[in-house]
Coordinates of C-alpha atoms in Angstrom, one line a residue:
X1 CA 11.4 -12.5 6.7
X2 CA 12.2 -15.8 8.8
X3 CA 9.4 -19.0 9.0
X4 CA 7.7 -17.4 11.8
X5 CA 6.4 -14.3 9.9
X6 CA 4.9 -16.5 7.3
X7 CA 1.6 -16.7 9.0
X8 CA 1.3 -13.5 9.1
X9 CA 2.3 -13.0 5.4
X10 CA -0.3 -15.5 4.1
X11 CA -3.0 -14.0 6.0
X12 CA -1.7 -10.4 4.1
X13 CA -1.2 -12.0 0.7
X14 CA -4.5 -13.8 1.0
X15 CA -6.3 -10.5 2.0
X16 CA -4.8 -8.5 -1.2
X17 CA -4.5 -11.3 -3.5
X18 CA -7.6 -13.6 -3.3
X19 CA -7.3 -14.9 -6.3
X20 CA -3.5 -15.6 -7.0
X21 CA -2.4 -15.8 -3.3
X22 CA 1.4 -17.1 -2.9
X23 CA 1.3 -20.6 -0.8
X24 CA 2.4 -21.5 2.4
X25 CA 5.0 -24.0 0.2
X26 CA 6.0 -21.1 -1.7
X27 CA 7.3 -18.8 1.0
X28 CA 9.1 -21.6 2.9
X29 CA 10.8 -23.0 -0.9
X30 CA 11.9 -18.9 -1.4
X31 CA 13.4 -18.7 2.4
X32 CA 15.3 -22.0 2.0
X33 CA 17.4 -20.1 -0.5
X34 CA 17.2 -16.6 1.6
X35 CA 20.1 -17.4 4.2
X36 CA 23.6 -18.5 4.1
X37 CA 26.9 -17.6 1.0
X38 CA 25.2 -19.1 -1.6
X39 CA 21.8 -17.4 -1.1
X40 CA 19.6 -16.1 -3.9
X41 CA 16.5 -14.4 -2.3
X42 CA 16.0 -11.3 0.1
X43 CA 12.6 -11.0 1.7
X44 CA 11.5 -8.4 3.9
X45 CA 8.6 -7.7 6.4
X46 CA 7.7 -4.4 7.6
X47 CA 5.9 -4.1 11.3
X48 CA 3.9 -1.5 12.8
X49 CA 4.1 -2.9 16.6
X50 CA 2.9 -6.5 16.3
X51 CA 0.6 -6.0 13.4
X52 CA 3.1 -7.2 9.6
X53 CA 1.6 -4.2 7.3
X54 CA 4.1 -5.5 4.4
X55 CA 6.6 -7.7 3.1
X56 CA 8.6 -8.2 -0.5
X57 CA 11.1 -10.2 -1.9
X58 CA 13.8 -10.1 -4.3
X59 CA 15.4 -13.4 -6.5
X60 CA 18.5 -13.1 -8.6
X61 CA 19.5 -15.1 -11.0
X62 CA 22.5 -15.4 -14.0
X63 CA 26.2 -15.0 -13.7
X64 CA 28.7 -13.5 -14.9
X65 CA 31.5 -14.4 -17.2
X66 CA 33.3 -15.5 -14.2
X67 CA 30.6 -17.6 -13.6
X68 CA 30.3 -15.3 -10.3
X69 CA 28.4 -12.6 -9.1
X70 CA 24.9 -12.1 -10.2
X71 CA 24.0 -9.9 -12.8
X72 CA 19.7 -10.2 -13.0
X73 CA 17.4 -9.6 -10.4
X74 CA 13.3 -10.1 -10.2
X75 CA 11.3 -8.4 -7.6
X76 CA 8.9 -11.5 -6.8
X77 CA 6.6 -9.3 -4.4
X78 CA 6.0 -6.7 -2.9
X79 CA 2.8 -5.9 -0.4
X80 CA 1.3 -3.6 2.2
X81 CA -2.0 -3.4 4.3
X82 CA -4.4 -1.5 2.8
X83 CA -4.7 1.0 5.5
X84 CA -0.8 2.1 4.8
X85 CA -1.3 2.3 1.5
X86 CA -0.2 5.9 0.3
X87 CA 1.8 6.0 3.5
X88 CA 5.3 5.1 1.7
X89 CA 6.1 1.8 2.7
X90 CA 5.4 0.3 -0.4
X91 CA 8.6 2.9 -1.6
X92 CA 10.6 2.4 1.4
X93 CA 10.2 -2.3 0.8
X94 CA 11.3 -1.4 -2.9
X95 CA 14.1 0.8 -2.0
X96 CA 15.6 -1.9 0.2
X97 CA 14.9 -4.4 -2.3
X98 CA 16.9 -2.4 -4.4
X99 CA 19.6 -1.7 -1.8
X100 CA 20.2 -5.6 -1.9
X101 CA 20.4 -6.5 -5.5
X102 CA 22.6 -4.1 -6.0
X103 CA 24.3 -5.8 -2.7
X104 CA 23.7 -8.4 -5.0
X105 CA 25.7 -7.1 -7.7
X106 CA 22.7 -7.5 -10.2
X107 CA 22.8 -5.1 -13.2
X108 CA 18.7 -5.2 -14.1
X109 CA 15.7 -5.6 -12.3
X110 CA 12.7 -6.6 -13.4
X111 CA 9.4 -7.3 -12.2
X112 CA 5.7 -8.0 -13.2
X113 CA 2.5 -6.1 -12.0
X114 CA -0.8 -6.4 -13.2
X115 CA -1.9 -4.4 -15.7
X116 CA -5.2 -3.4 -14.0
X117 CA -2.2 -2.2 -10.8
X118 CA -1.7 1.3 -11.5
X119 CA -1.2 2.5 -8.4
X120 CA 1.7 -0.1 -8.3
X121 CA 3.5 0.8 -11.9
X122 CA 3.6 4.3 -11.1
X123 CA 5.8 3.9 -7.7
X124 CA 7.6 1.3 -10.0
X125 CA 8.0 4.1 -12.5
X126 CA 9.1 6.6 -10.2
X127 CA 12.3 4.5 -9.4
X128 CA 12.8 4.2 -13.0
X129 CA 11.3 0.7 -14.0
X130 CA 10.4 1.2 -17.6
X131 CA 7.8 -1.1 -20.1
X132 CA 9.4 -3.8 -21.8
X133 CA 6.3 -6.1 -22.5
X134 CA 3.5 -8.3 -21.6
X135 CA 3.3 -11.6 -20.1
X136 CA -0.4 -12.3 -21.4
X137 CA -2.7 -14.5 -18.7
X138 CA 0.1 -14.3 -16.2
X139 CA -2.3 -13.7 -13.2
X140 CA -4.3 -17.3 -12.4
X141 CA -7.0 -18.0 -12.0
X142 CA -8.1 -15.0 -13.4
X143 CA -6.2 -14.8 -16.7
X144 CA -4.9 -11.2 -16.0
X145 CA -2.0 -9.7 -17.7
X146 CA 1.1 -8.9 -16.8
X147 CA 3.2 -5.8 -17.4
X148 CA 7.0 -6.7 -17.6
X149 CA 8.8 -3.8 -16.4
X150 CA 12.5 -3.4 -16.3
X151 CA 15.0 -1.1 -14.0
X152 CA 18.5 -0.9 -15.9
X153 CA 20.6 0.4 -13.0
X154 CA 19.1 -0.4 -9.7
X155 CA 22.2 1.3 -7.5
X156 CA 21.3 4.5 -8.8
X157 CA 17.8 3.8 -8.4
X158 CA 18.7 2.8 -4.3
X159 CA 21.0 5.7 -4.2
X160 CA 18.2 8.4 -5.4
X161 CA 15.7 7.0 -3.4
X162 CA 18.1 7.3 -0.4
X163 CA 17.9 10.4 -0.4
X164 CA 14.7 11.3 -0.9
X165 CA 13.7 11.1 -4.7
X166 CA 12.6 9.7 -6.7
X167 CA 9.8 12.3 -5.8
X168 CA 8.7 11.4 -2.5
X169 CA 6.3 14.4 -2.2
X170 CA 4.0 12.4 -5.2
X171 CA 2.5 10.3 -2.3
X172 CA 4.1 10.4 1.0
X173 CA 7.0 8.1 -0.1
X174 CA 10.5 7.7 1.1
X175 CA 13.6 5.6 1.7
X176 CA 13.0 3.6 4.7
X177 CA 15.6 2.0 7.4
X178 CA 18.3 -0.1 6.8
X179 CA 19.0 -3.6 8.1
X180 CA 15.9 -3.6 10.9
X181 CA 16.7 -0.1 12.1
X182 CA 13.5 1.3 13.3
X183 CA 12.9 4.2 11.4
X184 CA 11.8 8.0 13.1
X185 CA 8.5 9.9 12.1
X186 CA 8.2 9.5 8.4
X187 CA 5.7 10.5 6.2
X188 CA 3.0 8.7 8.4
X189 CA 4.9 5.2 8.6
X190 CA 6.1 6.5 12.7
X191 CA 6.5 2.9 14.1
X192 CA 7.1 0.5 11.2
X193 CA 10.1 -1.5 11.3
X194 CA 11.2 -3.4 8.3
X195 CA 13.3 -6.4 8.8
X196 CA 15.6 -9.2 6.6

């Protein structure tokens, strides 16, 4: 993602999200610390031609006892069009997400979802994210809950959905390019690029 897909994004985020929609503020403060050695954040945008039909983004955070690489990783967002959903672009944004934090050297992702988002926690679950809690009124305005949920080893998680699993067949899903290849025929996404 670079400044000049935010439009784009917000109009997405705004579409899916009515009530707890990310700022304009909030993507540009994330993609000042996307770029460069010392970056923290990955964020992604899948297109189908011109149209953006998704986008997510990845934060890492801690050190280790070196006071080096990073060893936690959050999953800030992840989105895609209604009319791909079921398509497996929501698996293919996840699986690169993944791809960098283990680029990233993290050791654990996490994430929050709403609890009311079961489509999302069970592609979450699929890659191996497990219930570790609740974050109780997490979702503003509307006081909506939110599922913690937390992967232990996301290179094996990248690696599995790489090739193929975690159980792509469940609905559509699979591992997506790499690093703004466009991608061939797959599983109905024919067309979408994602890009970083």
């Amino acid at each position: 993602m670079r400044w000049w897909d935010i439009d784009a994004v917000l109009a997405l985020e705004k579409e899916l999200f009515p009530d707890d929609a990310w700022s304009r503020g909030m993507f540009w403060s994330e993609l000042a610390h996307a770029r460069g050695p010392g970056s923290t954040r990955r964020y992604l945008v899948a297109y189908e031609g011109e149209r953006l039909v998704g986008y997510g983004g990845l934060a890492v955070a801690g050190t280790d006892s070196d006071g080096g690489a990073a060893v936690a990783a959050d999953v800030q967002t992840i989105a895609v069009a209604r009319d791909h959903w079921g398509s497996g672009l929501g698996a293919r944004l996840l699986t690169e997400l993944l791809r960098h934090a283990t680029a990233f050297e993290a050791t654990e992702v996490m994430l929050e979802v709403r609890v009311d988002n079961t489509r999302a926690q069970k592609l979450y679950q699929r890659f191996g994210f497990e219930p570790i809690g609740f974050r109780r009124g997490y979702y503003q305005p509307g006081n909506v809950d939110a599922l913690v949920m937390r992967l232990s080893d996301p290179s094996a998680a990248a690696d599995c959905s790489a090739h193929g699993a975690p159980d792509p067949a469940a609905d559509g899903s699979a591992a997506g390019p790499t690093d703004g290849q466009a991608p061939g025929p797959l599983n109905g996404v024919q067309g979408t690029e994602i890009h970083g």
